[in-house]
Each structure stands twice: as C-alpha cells, then as structure tokens.
Amino acid sequence: MCGIVGYIGALSAKEVLLNGLGRLEYRGYDSAGIALMGEDGGAPQILKTTNKVEALRKDAEAVPDAHAGIGHTRWATHGAVNVINAHPHRAGRVTLVHNGIVENYQRLRARLADQGRTPVSETDTEIAAMLIDSYYRGDPHEAVRRAAADMEGSFTLAILFDDHPDKVYAICRNSPLTVMHTGQGSFLGSDVLAFLHYGRKYYAPANDLLCELTAEGIAFFDPADRPVALQEKTVDWDVDSADKQGYPHYMIKEIHEQPSVLRRTVRQYIVEDRVDFSCDDLEPDLFEGVEHVHIVACGTAMHAGLTAKPMFEQLAGVLVSVEVSSEFRDREARINPRTLYILVSQSGETADTLAALRRIREGGAKLLSVINVKGSTMARESRNVVYTQAGPEIAVASTKAFTTQVAVLFLVALKMAQDRGVDVSNEVAALRRVHKQVERVLSRRPAIAEAARMLAAARDIFYLGRGMDMALAEEGSLKIKEISYIHAEAYPAGEMKHGTISLIEPGVPTVLIATQKNCYAKSLLCAQENRSRGGEVLLIVPDGWHVEKDGADVVLRIPGDGGFMSAFGAAATLQLLAYECAYQKGMPIDQPRNLAKSVTVA
Ligand code: F6R
C-alpha cells in the first residue's frame, strides 16, 4: 500500500519519478505527489493531486525540471483523501514520502506538540517528518537514525534535506525498499518495477539500514553509522512482462499469461516425472511425519489453499485446515509443533500473513511459504520458500498468481503423497498439461463474454459449488465483487436449501461450478432448484458431460474430464467472466475503488 520513488542523477528527475509512480500506481491511487530538488538546494518544489499520476504529469509540465526528487502514490490509512494529507510532507528543512504505518505516531505527535510543533495534516507521515526535523542539526545520518529509533511499526521513508541537495536518503523497517545505481544515477522504489527500465541489478536493504543515494553511487550505513556492503540482486524475469503489451488492461494481459507462467511454475518442480523441490533447498525433513497441514493466507491466496485442500486430503492422506491470516492472528492461534504451516502470498508483504509467519516461527513449527515476489519480506524471513513463477502481477485483481499458487500447492500435496508411497504419476503428468487446458479456455473467450451479459445486469449473484468447486466459487465471487462492484456471494451448493434459497428470484443469477464427478448429479439438481424459483443459472462443466436441455440458462464448457485439474480451466473461466462483466460495465478494471495491490496494513 502506497508506492514511493526517489531519484538523483543526470536524467530528468521529473520523468524518472513520474514514470516510476505510474508503475507503482497498483500500490494505491488515492493521491499522488512529487518533490523536486534544485541543484542549489532550498525548499523543493512540491506538487500533489488527489487525481491519478497522469494528472500529476500534466501539472508537472508547468514547473522546472530537477536532478533529484522523491514521489509517492497513496493508499490512504491516516486521514481523508485530500491534498493536505497527500505526500510529500514537509517539516522545517525535511521533505519526505512514506509507505507503512508509524504505530506510535499519536505519542510522538504529543511529544512534538510539547516542543511547539503542530502538524497541518492528519497523517503519521508528517509526524515522521517533524520528528526527523526535530533531531536535525545539519547531520542527516544522525537525524534519521534517531527518529527511526523512536518510531514503531512499519515504514519506508525517502527523504530530502534542503541543505543537502546532492543526496537522497532512504530507510525501511518491515516495509519494502529497493535501490539501484547505474551510470545514469541512483534510483529507489517500493518495488523494482519503479526503475526496471533503467537497469536490472538492485539492492534490497535490510531493516534500519540508512541508504545514502548520490548521483555517483549508493552507500549503506548500519544503526551505529558504520558503512555496510550489500550484495546486489538481479531481476530474473522478463522486463517486458511488466508492460501491458497492447492489452487494454493488465488484468486481461495477466489472464492471458497463465499458460506460460503455469508451464514454467510446474516444470521447475518436476524432475523425471517426480515432484522435486531440491532447487529451492527446503529443509530435508520438512514433510516428514506431518499429519496436519494448516494453510494461512488472505483473499485470493487463501482461496488457493481451499482449492488445494481436497488434493492434500485425498492423495496425501493429511488433514488440512485453511484460515484467513487476520483470524489466525486475532485469535492468537496455538502453534502445533506437529503441524506443517503453509503461508501463501503473491506479494510476500501482506501484513497479516507476515504476522502469522512470525508467530509460527516463534512457535517453532514447520513452516513453508509459497510466494511470488522474490526478495519480499516473507521470502527473506522464511527458511523454506517455494516460488510461483507468475512474474510481476500488476492488476489489483489477482489471476495468474492464483493459478500458479494452486499449481504449487498441488505440487506440495503430490510430493507429500509421493513421499508416503502413493503413485501419483497420473496426477503429475496431468499437472504438466494444465497450461493447455487454460489455453483452450482462453480461446473460448467470445462465449464467455456473451455469458457475462447475464451477470452484468444483476445486483446480486450467487456462486455455488461443492467440494473443490466451492473454493473456486469463492474465488469467482471475489473477482466479480472487486472489479464490477456487484454483490456476489459464494455458497456451498448443498447448503442453499437450508435457508439461503429464499433469496433466489428472477434477476438473481447463479454461477454454478460442477466439475467433480462424485457430486455432479447433486449439483445439477441445485441448478433445477434455483431455476424453478425464477433464478437464471450459468453452469460451468467439463466438455462432454451431459446437461439436460433445460438444465441451465447458459452452459460454459471447460476442457478435460473434471477432477482436481479442472481447477485451472474453471478458474480461468471465472476470471474471464469477471473481466468481461466489468468491461461491459465500463469499470476501472485495473484500479478498483478502495483497493490496493499489497495490503501492508493489518
Ligand atoms: C484479490 C486479491 C487479494 C489478495 C490478498 C493477499 O484479487 O488479489 O485478495 O489475494 O490481498 O495478497 P497476497 O497474496 O499478496 O498476500
């Protein structure tokens, strides 16, 4: 939540900052702002808007360029969405932008008030600026270090000092920061995406290291102000994958990327027809003696856990529970040393999942993280990580991260089954081919777009399924809610008649997912029950499975013959349905209201 950028060097700072902010807009888009520092120092030129980065770009045409600056795109936490609360914030000779939450800002605010300092905004960020300024006697290192020592919570700060126009400073704690130096200058961003078009080698500074960026290089200092050397990292995915590549939205581009990223994700963990995680150097006894798996994640990542649960139970014979990270955290879950905890996160930065990770680690239980973003906080704090190879996911609505998470969880389930002597060669072979299933779903997009018309007109929609299909129903309903703003509810198909069916009437459509043979007949019955009450039914079933002529209003087919692997075709169909519905309604698909891509606040 919130994206920050910074730059100093020979290029146009305006251009670098605005380009970087455009790429980080997925992190929040309530407001945007930049501060441009002139070579002679003094107060930087500050521009802020409650519009999008493109509006800021227009405003910036009117001001002179600079060699250094910082910028911010906001997802509001403290204070309303207005220009006063927008970053950058300024206090005395200090100008800064911030991502994260300074948890003790009320206490700091009271302390600063005693010194006669009164903020103008409602933000914790302005308090951070005032705190640094209160310690500033001409030495930026000392001021930032002392302020950071006083602050609790999570923060990444990028800071300018009026009287040090040749430097940009940054520091982070429990919040992402990446920095890069090239012949063109020094760059910083919440995510490498911010500066990826200028280079591929970057640093990910650890907590509390002060980064001093100049046009000539970057120096790092520990909390005792001793210089520290860091290891450079290299972006290992295709830089072009961070662009829209001709698609109107990132979401549809990312839906279309699924065949290739699924192929890549699955292939890396299959060696000679067996599941093999040795490339990720997991603890050798990680899966040994595990009787229970507890999957902890948020939103779509949690749905990936629910989707994989039946495979763990049926093939590996282990009991699985799946829990939302915030609930796990809030109920102060007891940690069971005989449980394998699996945390799932695209970003690796989600605050509640990160808190769960720390709790499980402290409890000493076995822990495996399934993550997409390399170098993310969770990846750094986990001994055992299995990576999805989805590449950068920019659309707020998660698609390719979901299917690759399901693929990795299936691989873990198959590995546990394999280790217990179960023959899973058929499933391994099928998993290798799932990318083809998704390719075929994508080729059916026109039919899905047509079917989406039925949903676009609705105010409420039910998503129903049984077993694994129920997990997919949850994901399908989340997708349509977040980008179409239609109220959608996922419900177990077998549970409708225990009360909820009273809501079915003409104009309340149902999306029924029926891909599991063992309960197919019962699912069709549910379609009948809803239709006879006037509710239209859109049925998603595998190719070739029989549906009576009056069994549903619309039937969408997915390739394959049902079973676990149909999760991928069904997911892609549900994603396209949500996309096409939002498209028909003219919604801001990549930037739905009130949302941000990574939820780094609890
Ligand atoms: C929905 C969506 C969210 C995320 C959730 C967890 O489309 O993207 O529900 O899945 O916020 O995020 P990560 O996976 O980054 O932990």
PDB file of N, CA and C in Angstrom, residues 441-518:
ATOM      1  N   VAL A 441      -9.350 -22.605 -22.748  1.00  0.00           N
ATOM      2  CA  VAL A 441     -10.376 -21.718 -22.158  1.00  0.00           C
ATOM      3  C   VAL A 441     -10.252 -20.321 -22.767  1.00  0.00           C
ATOM      4  N   LEU A 442      -9.021 -19.859 -22.925  1.00  0.00           N
ATOM      5  CA  LEU A 442      -8.826 -18.506 -23.465  1.00  0.00           C
ATOM      6  C   LEU A 442      -9.378 -18.407 -24.884  1.00  0.00           C
ATOM      7  N   SER A 443      -9.291 -19.506 -25.609  1.00  0.00           N
ATOM      8  CA  SER A 443      -9.810 -19.471 -26.983  1.00  0.00           C
ATOM      9  C   SER A 443     -11.349 -19.421 -26.980  1.00  0.00           C
ATOM     10  N   ARG A 444     -11.960 -19.673 -25.844  1.00  0.00           N
ATOM     11  CA  ARG A 444     -13.428 -19.625 -25.753  1.00  0.00           C
ATOM     12  C   ARG A 444     -13.927 -18.283 -25.212  1.00  0.00           C
ATOM     13  N   ARG A 445     -13.070 -17.305 -25.217  1.00  0.00           N
ATOM     14  CA  ARG A 445     -13.408 -16.012 -24.618  1.00  0.00           C
ATOM     15  C   ARG A 445     -14.691 -15.379 -25.181  1.00  0.00           C
ATOM     16  N   PRO A 446     -14.947 -15.456 -26.511  1.00  0.00           N
ATOM     17  CA  PRO A 446     -16.179 -14.817 -27.007  1.00  0.00           C
ATOM     18  C   PRO A 446     -17.438 -15.369 -26.341  1.00  0.00           C
ATOM     19  N   ALA A 447     -17.486 -16.690 -26.137  1.00  0.00           N
ATOM     20  CA  ALA A 447     -18.679 -17.283 -25.493  1.00  0.00           C
ATOM     21  C   ALA A 447     -18.785 -16.812 -24.047  1.00  0.00           C
ATOM     22  N   ILE A 448     -17.637 -16.659 -23.407  1.00  0.00           N
ATOM     23  CA  ILE A 448     -17.654 -16.225 -22.000  1.00  0.00           C
ATOM     24  C   ILE A 448     -18.117 -14.769 -21.919  1.00  0.00           C
ATOM     25  N   ALA A 449     -17.663 -13.958 -22.891  1.00  0.00           N
ATOM     26  CA  ALA A 449     -18.078 -12.541 -22.917  1.00  0.00           C
ATOM     27  C   ALA A 449     -19.594 -12.452 -23.087  1.00  0.00           C
ATOM     28  N   GLU A 450     -20.137 -13.297 -23.921  1.00  0.00           N
ATOM     29  CA  GLU A 450     -21.586 -13.316 -24.150  1.00  0.00           C
ATOM     30  C   GLU A 450     -22.309 -13.696 -22.851  1.00  0.00           C
ATOM     31  N   ALA A 451     -21.770 -14.727 -22.174  1.00  0.00           N
ATOM     32  CA  ALA A 451     -22.393 -15.194 -20.929  1.00  0.00           C
ATOM     33  C   ALA A 451     -22.337 -14.113 -19.846  1.00  0.00           C
ATOM     34  N   ALA A 452     -21.284 -13.293 -19.907  1.00  0.00           N
ATOM     35  CA  ALA A 452     -21.112 -12.258 -18.873  1.00  0.00           C
ATOM     36  C   ALA A 452     -22.241 -11.236 -18.885  1.00  0.00           C
ATOM     37  N   ARG A 453     -22.932 -11.113 -20.023  1.00  0.00           N
ATOM     38  CA  ARG A 453     -24.051 -10.149 -20.112  1.00  0.00           C
ATOM     39  C   ARG A 453     -25.113 -10.435 -19.059  1.00  0.00           C
ATOM     40  N   MET A 454     -25.310 -11.720 -18.828  1.00  0.00           N
ATOM     41  CA  MET A 454     -26.320 -12.141 -17.857  1.00  0.00           C
ATOM     42  C   MET A 454     -25.952 -11.629 -16.452  1.00  0.00           C
ATOM     43  N   LEU A 455     -24.640 -11.563 -16.164  1.00  0.00           N
ATOM     44  CA  LEU A 455     -24.201 -11.137 -14.833  1.00  0.00           C
ATOM     45  C   LEU A 455     -24.164  -9.614 -14.723  1.00  0.00           C
ATOM     46  N   ALA A 456     -23.789  -8.966 -15.835  1.00  0.00           N
ATOM     47  CA  ALA A 456     -23.577  -7.509 -15.793  1.00  0.00           C
ATOM     48  C   ALA A 456     -24.833  -6.761 -15.375  1.00  0.00           C
ATOM     49  N   ALA A 457     -25.992  -7.352 -15.668  1.00  0.00           N
ATOM     50  CA  ALA A 457     -27.247  -6.660 -15.352  1.00  0.00           C
ATOM     51  C   ALA A 457     -27.688  -6.887 -13.911  1.00  0.00           C
ATOM     52  N   ALA A 458     -27.037  -7.798 -13.220  1.00  0.00           N
ATOM     53  CA  ALA A 458     -27.532  -8.203 -11.889  1.00  0.00           C
ATOM     54  C   ALA A 458     -27.048  -7.283 -10.774  1.00  0.00           C
ATOM     55  N   ARG A 459     -27.819  -7.280  -9.668  1.00  0.00           N
ATOM     56  CA  ARG A 459     -27.358  -6.558  -8.482  1.00  0.00           C
ATOM     57  C   ARG A 459     -26.722  -7.538  -7.494  1.00  0.00           C
ATOM     58  N   ASP A 460     -27.257  -8.763  -7.485  1.00  0.00           N
ATOM     59  CA  ASP A 460     -26.724  -9.815  -6.610  1.00  0.00           C
ATOM     60  C   ASP A 460     -26.519 -11.076  -7.435  1.00  0.00           C
ATOM     61  N   ILE A 461     -25.436 -11.794  -7.130  1.00  0.00           N
ATOM     62  CA  ILE A 461     -25.170 -13.055  -7.835  1.00  0.00           C
ATOM     63  C   ILE A 461     -24.755 -14.094  -6.793  1.00  0.00           C
ATOM     64  N   PHE A 462     -25.207 -15.324  -6.990  1.00  0.00           N
ATOM     65  CA  PHE A 462     -24.688 -16.419  -6.162  1.00  0.00           C
ATOM     66  C   PHE A 462     -23.675 -17.232  -6.966  1.00  0.00           C
ATOM     67  N   TYR A 463     -22.614 -17.618  -6.300  1.00  0.00           N
ATOM     68  CA  TYR A 463     -21.630 -18.539  -6.872  1.00  0.00           C
ATOM     69  C   TYR A 463     -21.697 -19.811  -6.033  1.00  0.00           C
ATOM     70  N   LEU A 464     -22.019 -20.923  -6.684  1.00  0.00           N
ATOM     71  CA  LEU A 464     -22.200 -22.165  -5.936  1.00  0.00           C
ATOM     72  C   LEU A 464     -21.279 -23.264  -6.446  1.00  0.00           C
ATOM     73  N   GLY A 465     -20.930 -24.156  -5.546  1.00  0.00           N
ATOM     74  CA  GLY A 465     -20.144 -25.327  -5.929  1.00  0.00           C
ATOM     75  C   GLY A 465     -20.111 -26.291  -4.768  1.00  0.00           C
ATOM     76  N   ARG A 466     -19.564 -27.472  -5.021  1.00  0.00           N
ATOM     77  CA  ARG A 466     -19.408 -28.484  -3.965  1.00  0.00           C
ATOM     78  C   ARG A 466     -17.954 -28.919  -3.950  1.00  0.00           C
ATOM     79  N   GLY A 467     -17.422 -29.170  -2.761  1.00  0.00           N
ATOM     80  CA  GLY A 467     -16.033 -29.633  -2.654  1.00  0.00           C
ATOM     81  C   GLY A 467     -15.089 -28.582  -3.222  1.00  0.00           C
ATOM     82  N   MET A 468     -14.161 -29.020  -4.080  1.00  0.00           N
ATOM     83  CA  MET A 468     -13.196 -28.081  -4.649  1.00  0.00           C
ATOM     84  C   MET A 468     -13.894 -26.946  -5.410  1.00  0.00           C
ATOM     85  N   ASP A 469     -15.039 -27.258  -6.004  1.00  0.00           N
ATOM     86  CA  ASP A 469     -15.765 -26.223  -6.760  1.00  0.00           C
ATOM     87  C   ASP A 469     -16.268 -25.104  -5.853  1.00  0.00           C
ATOM     88  N   MET A 470     -16.465 -25.412  -4.588  1.00  0.00           N
ATOM     89  CA  MET A 470     -16.892 -24.373  -3.640  1.00  0.00           C
ATOM     90  C   MET A 470     -15.754 -23.356  -3.454  1.00  0.00           C
ATOM     91  N   ALA A 471     -14.525 -23.871  -3.399  1.00  0.00           N
ATOM     92  CA  ALA A 471     -13.372 -22.964  -3.259  1.00  0.00           C
ATOM     93  C   ALA A 471     -13.281 -22.063  -4.492  1.00  0.00           C
ATOM     94  N   LEU A 472     -13.545 -22.643  -5.659  1.00  0.00           N
ATOM     95  CA  LEU A 472     -13.484 -21.844  -6.893  1.00  0.00           C
ATOM     96  C   LEU A 472     -14.635 -20.835  -6.937  1.00  0.00           C
ATOM     97  N   ALA A 473     -15.773 -21.238  -6.363  1.00  0.00           N
ATOM     98  CA  ALA A 473     -16.907 -20.306  -6.281  1.00  0.00           C
ATOM     99  C   ALA A 473     -16.507 -19.082  -5.449  1.00  0.00           C
ATOM    100  N   GLU A 474     -15.773 -19.339  -4.365  1.00  0.00           N
ATOM    101  CA  GLU A 474     -15.315 -18.219  -3.504  1.00  0.00           C
ATOM    102  C   GLU A 474     -14.440 -17.278  -4.319  1.00  0.00           C
ATOM    103  N   GLU A 475     -13.535 -17.850  -5.097  1.00  0.00           N
ATOM    104  CA  GLU A 475     -12.623 -17.021  -5.878  1.00  0.00           C
ATOM    105  C   GLU A 475     -13.381 -16.277  -6.984  1.00  0.00           C
ATOM    106  N   GLY A 476     -14.302 -16.979  -7.654  1.00  0.00           N
ATOM    107  CA  GLY A 476     -15.093 -16.345  -8.725  1.00  0.00           C
ATOM    108  C   GLY A 476     -15.896 -15.175  -8.182  1.00  0.00           C
ATOM    109  N   SER A 477     -16.466 -15.348  -6.998  1.00  0.00           N
ATOM    110  CA  SER A 477     -17.299 -14.266  -6.458  1.00  0.00           C
ATOM    111  C   SER A 477     -16.435 -13.094  -6.010  1.00  0.00           C
ATOM    112  N   LEU A 478     -15.247 -13.388  -5.479  1.00  0.00           N
ATOM    113  CA  LEU A 478     -14.350 -12.282  -5.085  1.00  0.00           C
ATOM    114  C   LEU A 478     -13.948 -11.468  -6.327  1.00  0.00           C
ATOM    115  N   LYS A 479     -13.631 -12.187  -7.419  1.00  0.00           N
ATOM    116  CA  LYS A 479     -13.197 -11.485  -8.640  1.00  0.00           C
ATOM    117  C   LYS A 479     -14.261 -10.521  -9.127  1.00  0.00           C
ATOM    118  N   ILE A 480     -15.517 -10.992  -9.169  1.00  0.00           N
ATOM    119  CA  ILE A 480     -16.555 -10.124  -9.730  1.00  0.00           C
ATOM    120  C   ILE A 480     -16.878  -8.977  -8.778  1.00  0.00           C
ATOM    121  N   LYS A 481     -16.816  -9.255  -7.462  1.00  0.00           N
ATOM    122  CA  LYS A 481     -17.072  -8.187  -6.479  1.00  0.00           C
ATOM    123  C   LYS A 481     -16.062  -7.067  -6.648  1.00  0.00           C
ATOM    124  N   GLU A 482     -14.785  -7.442  -6.707  1.00  0.00           N
ATOM    125  CA  GLU A 482     -13.773  -6.389  -6.630  1.00  0.00           C
ATOM    126  C   GLU A 482     -13.691  -5.528  -7.879  1.00  0.00           C
ATOM    127  N   ILE A 483     -14.004  -6.081  -9.039  1.00  0.00           N
ATOM    128  CA  ILE A 483     -13.866  -5.228 -10.226  1.00  0.00           C
ATOM    129  C   ILE A 483     -15.191  -4.772 -10.835  1.00  0.00           C
ATOM    130  N   SER A 484     -16.309  -5.434 -10.470  1.00  0.00           N
ATOM    131  CA  SER A 484     -17.608  -4.998 -11.030  1.00  0.00           C
ATOM    132  C   SER A 484     -18.470  -4.298 -10.012  1.00  0.00           C
ATOM    133  N   TYR A 485     -18.086  -4.366  -8.751  1.00  0.00           N
ATOM    134  CA  TYR A 485     -18.860  -3.816  -7.637  1.00  0.00           C
ATOM    135  C   TYR A 485     -20.269  -4.423  -7.578  1.00  0.00           C
ATOM    136  N   ILE A 486     -20.406  -5.655  -8.048  1.00  0.00           N
ATOM    137  CA  ILE A 486     -21.694  -6.359  -7.910  1.00  0.00           C
ATOM    138  C   ILE A 486     -21.599  -7.214  -6.653  1.00  0.00           C
ATOM    139  N   HIS A 487     -22.645  -7.192  -5.861  1.00  0.00           N
ATOM    140  CA  HIS A 487     -22.620  -8.039  -4.673  1.00  0.00           C
ATOM    141  C   HIS A 487     -22.711  -9.503  -5.099  1.00  0.00           C
ATOM    142  N   ALA A 488     -21.740 -10.286  -4.715  1.00  0.00           N
ATOM    143  CA  ALA A 488     -21.744 -11.701  -5.078  1.00  0.00           C
ATOM    144  C   ALA A 488     -21.443 -12.513  -3.834  1.00  0.00           C
ATOM    145  N   GLU A 489     -22.123 -13.633  -3.719  1.00  0.00           N
ATOM    146  CA  GLU A 489     -21.924 -14.456  -2.526  1.00  0.00           C
ATOM    147  C   GLU A 489     -21.629 -15.883  -2.956  1.00  0.00           C
ATOM    148  N   ALA A 490     -20.558 -16.426  -2.410  1.00  0.00           N
ATOM    149  CA  ALA A 490     -20.251 -17.829  -2.684  1.00  0.00           C
ATOM    150  C   ALA A 490     -20.895 -18.666  -1.598  1.00  0.00           C
ATOM    151  N   TYR A 491     -21.512 -19.758  -2.008  1.00  0.00           N
ATOM    152  CA  TYR A 491     -22.229 -20.564  -1.031  1.00  0.00           C
ATOM    153  C   TYR A 491     -22.096 -22.032  -1.412  1.00  0.00           C
ATOM    154  N   PRO A 492     -22.007 -22.938  -0.422  1.00  0.00           N
ATOM    155  CA  PRO A 492     -21.956 -24.365  -0.781  1.00  0.00           C
ATOM    156  C   PRO A 492     -23.280 -24.763  -1.428  1.00  0.00           C
ATOM    157  N   ALA A 493     -23.203 -25.379  -2.590  1.00  0.00           N
ATOM    158  CA  ALA A 493     -24.430 -25.703  -3.329  1.00  0.00           C
ATOM    159  C   ALA A 493     -25.386 -26.521  -2.466  1.00  0.00           C
ATOM    160  N   GLY A 494     -24.852 -27.408  -1.670  1.00  0.00           N
ATOM    161  CA  GLY A 494     -25.695 -28.291  -0.865  1.00  0.00           C
ATOM    162  C   GLY A 494     -26.342 -27.594   0.320  1.00  0.00           C
ATOM    163  N   GLU A 495     -25.944 -26.393   0.596  1.00  0.00           N
ATOM    164  CA  GLU A 495     -26.407 -25.691   1.795  1.00  0.00           C
ATOM    165  C   GLU A 495     -27.532 -24.694   1.480  1.00  0.00           C
ATOM    166  N   MET A 496     -27.743 -24.423   0.184  1.00  0.00           N
ATOM    167  CA  MET A 496     -28.717 -23.398  -0.210  1.00  0.00           C
ATOM    168  C   MET A 496     -30.100 -23.638   0.395  1.00  0.00           C
ATOM    169  N   LYS A 497     -30.501 -24.911   0.348  1.00  0.00           N
ATOM    170  CA  LYS A 497     -31.885 -25.203   0.759  1.00  0.00           C
ATOM    171  C   LYS A 497     -32.076 -25.100   2.268  1.00  0.00           C
ATOM    172  N   HIS A 498     -31.001 -24.811   2.992  1.00  0.00           N
ATOM    173  CA  HIS A 498     -31.130 -24.649   4.450  1.00  0.00           C
ATOM    174  C   HIS A 498     -31.389 -23.190   4.834  1.00  0.00           C
ATOM    175  N   GLY A 499     -31.830 -22.395   3.905  1.00  0.00           N
ATOM    176  CA  GLY A 499     -32.190 -21.016   4.250  1.00  0.00           C
ATOM    177  C   GLY A 499     -31.981 -20.036   3.114  1.00  0.00           C
ATOM    178  N   THR A 500     -30.802 -20.079   2.517  1.00  0.00           N
ATOM    179  CA  THR A 500     -30.410 -19.017   1.584  1.00  0.00           C
ATOM    180  C   THR A 500     -31.207 -19.015   0.282  1.00  0.00           C
ATOM    181  N   ILE A 501     -31.771 -20.161  -0.065  1.00  0.00           N
ATOM    182  CA  ILE A 501     -32.526 -20.242  -1.326  1.00  0.00           C
ATOM    183  C   ILE A 501     -33.699 -19.254  -1.331  1.00  0.00           C
ATOM    184  N   SER A 502     -34.083 -18.757  -0.164  1.00  0.00           N
ATOM    185  CA  SER A 502     -35.182 -17.771  -0.122  1.00  0.00           C
ATOM    186  C   SER A 502     -34.807 -16.496  -0.880  1.00  0.00           C
ATOM    187  N   LEU A 503     -33.533 -16.289  -1.121  1.00  0.00           N
ATOM    188  CA  LEU A 503     -33.103 -15.083  -1.845  1.00  0.00           C
ATOM    189  C   LEU A 503     -33.161 -15.244  -3.363  1.00  0.00           C
ATOM    190  N   ILE A 504     -33.364 -16.461  -3.822  1.00  0.00           N
ATOM    191  CA  ILE A 504     -33.386 -16.685  -5.272  1.00  0.00           C
ATOM    192  C   ILE A 504     -34.732 -16.230  -5.848  1.00  0.00           C
ATOM    193  N   GLU A 505     -34.656 -15.384  -6.839  1.00  0.00           N
ATOM    194  CA  GLU A 505     -35.862 -14.888  -7.524  1.00  0.00           C
ATOM    195  C   GLU A 505     -35.418 -14.405  -8.906  1.00  0.00           C
ATOM    196  N   PRO A 506     -36.339 -14.060  -9.789  1.00  0.00           N
ATOM    197  CA  PRO A 506     -35.912 -13.570 -11.106  1.00  0.00           C
ATOM    198  C   PRO A 506     -34.980 -12.372 -10.939  1.00  0.00           C
ATOM    199  N   GLY A 507     -33.905 -12.365 -11.699  1.00  0.00           N
ATOM    200  CA  GLY A 507     -32.947 -11.256 -11.613  1.00  0.00           C
ATOM    201  C   GLY A 507     -31.782 -11.551 -10.668  1.00  0.00           C
ATOM    202  N   VAL A 508     -31.832 -12.694  -9.951  1.00  0.00           N
ATOM    203  CA  VAL A 508     -30.686 -13.083  -9.094  1.00  0.00           C
ATOM    204  C   VAL A 508     -30.042 -14.329  -9.714  1.00  0.00           C
ATOM    205  N   PRO A 509     -29.044 -14.132 -10.578  1.00  0.00           N
ATOM    206  CA  PRO A 509     -28.466 -15.293 -11.248  1.00  0.00           C
ATOM    207  C   PRO A 509     -27.505 -16.086 -10.365  1.00  0.00           C
ATOM    208  N   THR A 510     -27.298 -17.305 -10.757  1.00  0.00           N
ATOM    209  CA  THR A 510     -26.364 -18.193 -10.054  1.00  0.00           C
ATOM    210  C   THR A 510     -25.306 -18.676 -11.040  1.00  0.00           C
ATOM    211  N   VAL A 511     -24.053 -18.621 -10.604  1.00  0.00           N
ATOM    212  CA  VAL A 511     -22.983 -19.277 -11.368  1.00  0.00           C
ATOM    213  C   VAL A 511     -22.704 -20.572 -10.628  1.00  0.00           C
ATOM    214  N   LEU A 512     -22.968 -21.681 -11.279  1.00  0.00           N
ATOM    215  CA  LEU A 512     -22.807 -22.980 -10.627  1.00  0.00           C
ATOM    216  C   LEU A 512     -21.623 -23.705 -11.253  1.00  0.00           C
ATOM    217  N   ILE A 513     -20.660 -24.056 -10.428  1.00  0.00           N
ATOM    218  CA  ILE A 513     -19.467 -24.750 -10.944  1.00  0.00           C
ATOM    219  C   ILE A 513     -19.634 -26.225 -10.596  1.00  0.00           C
ATOM    220  N   ALA A 514     -19.589 -27.075 -11.604  1.00  0.00           N
ATOM    221  CA  ALA A 514     -19.830 -28.509 -11.372  1.00  0.00           C
ATOM    222  C   ALA A 514     -18.794 -29.319 -12.145  1.00  0.00           C
ATOM    223  N   THR A 515     -17.654 -29.540 -11.523  1.00  0.00           N
ATOM    224  CA  THR A 515     -16.568 -30.228 -12.230  1.00  0.00           C
ATOM    225  C   THR A 515     -16.127 -31.504 -11.508  1.00  0.00           C
ATOM    226  N   GLN A 516     -16.862 -31.869 -10.450  1.00  0.00           N
ATOM    227  CA  GLN A 516     -16.441 -33.044  -9.678  1.00  0.00           C
ATOM    228  C   GLN A 516     -17.455 -34.168  -9.882  1.00  0.00           C
ATOM    229  N   LYS A 517     -16.974 -35.296 -10.419  1.00  0.00           N
ATOM    230  CA  LYS A 517     -17.894 -36.385 -10.814  1.00  0.00           C
ATOM    231  C   LYS A 517     -18.742 -36.870  -9.650  1.00  0.00           C
ATOM    232  N   ASN A 518     -18.099 -36.991  -8.468  1.00  0.00           N
ATOM    233  CA  ASN A 518     -18.817 -37.624  -7.346  1.00  0.00           C
ATOM    234  C   ASN A 518     -20.069 -36.847  -6.939  1.00  0.00           C
TER     235      ASN A 518
END
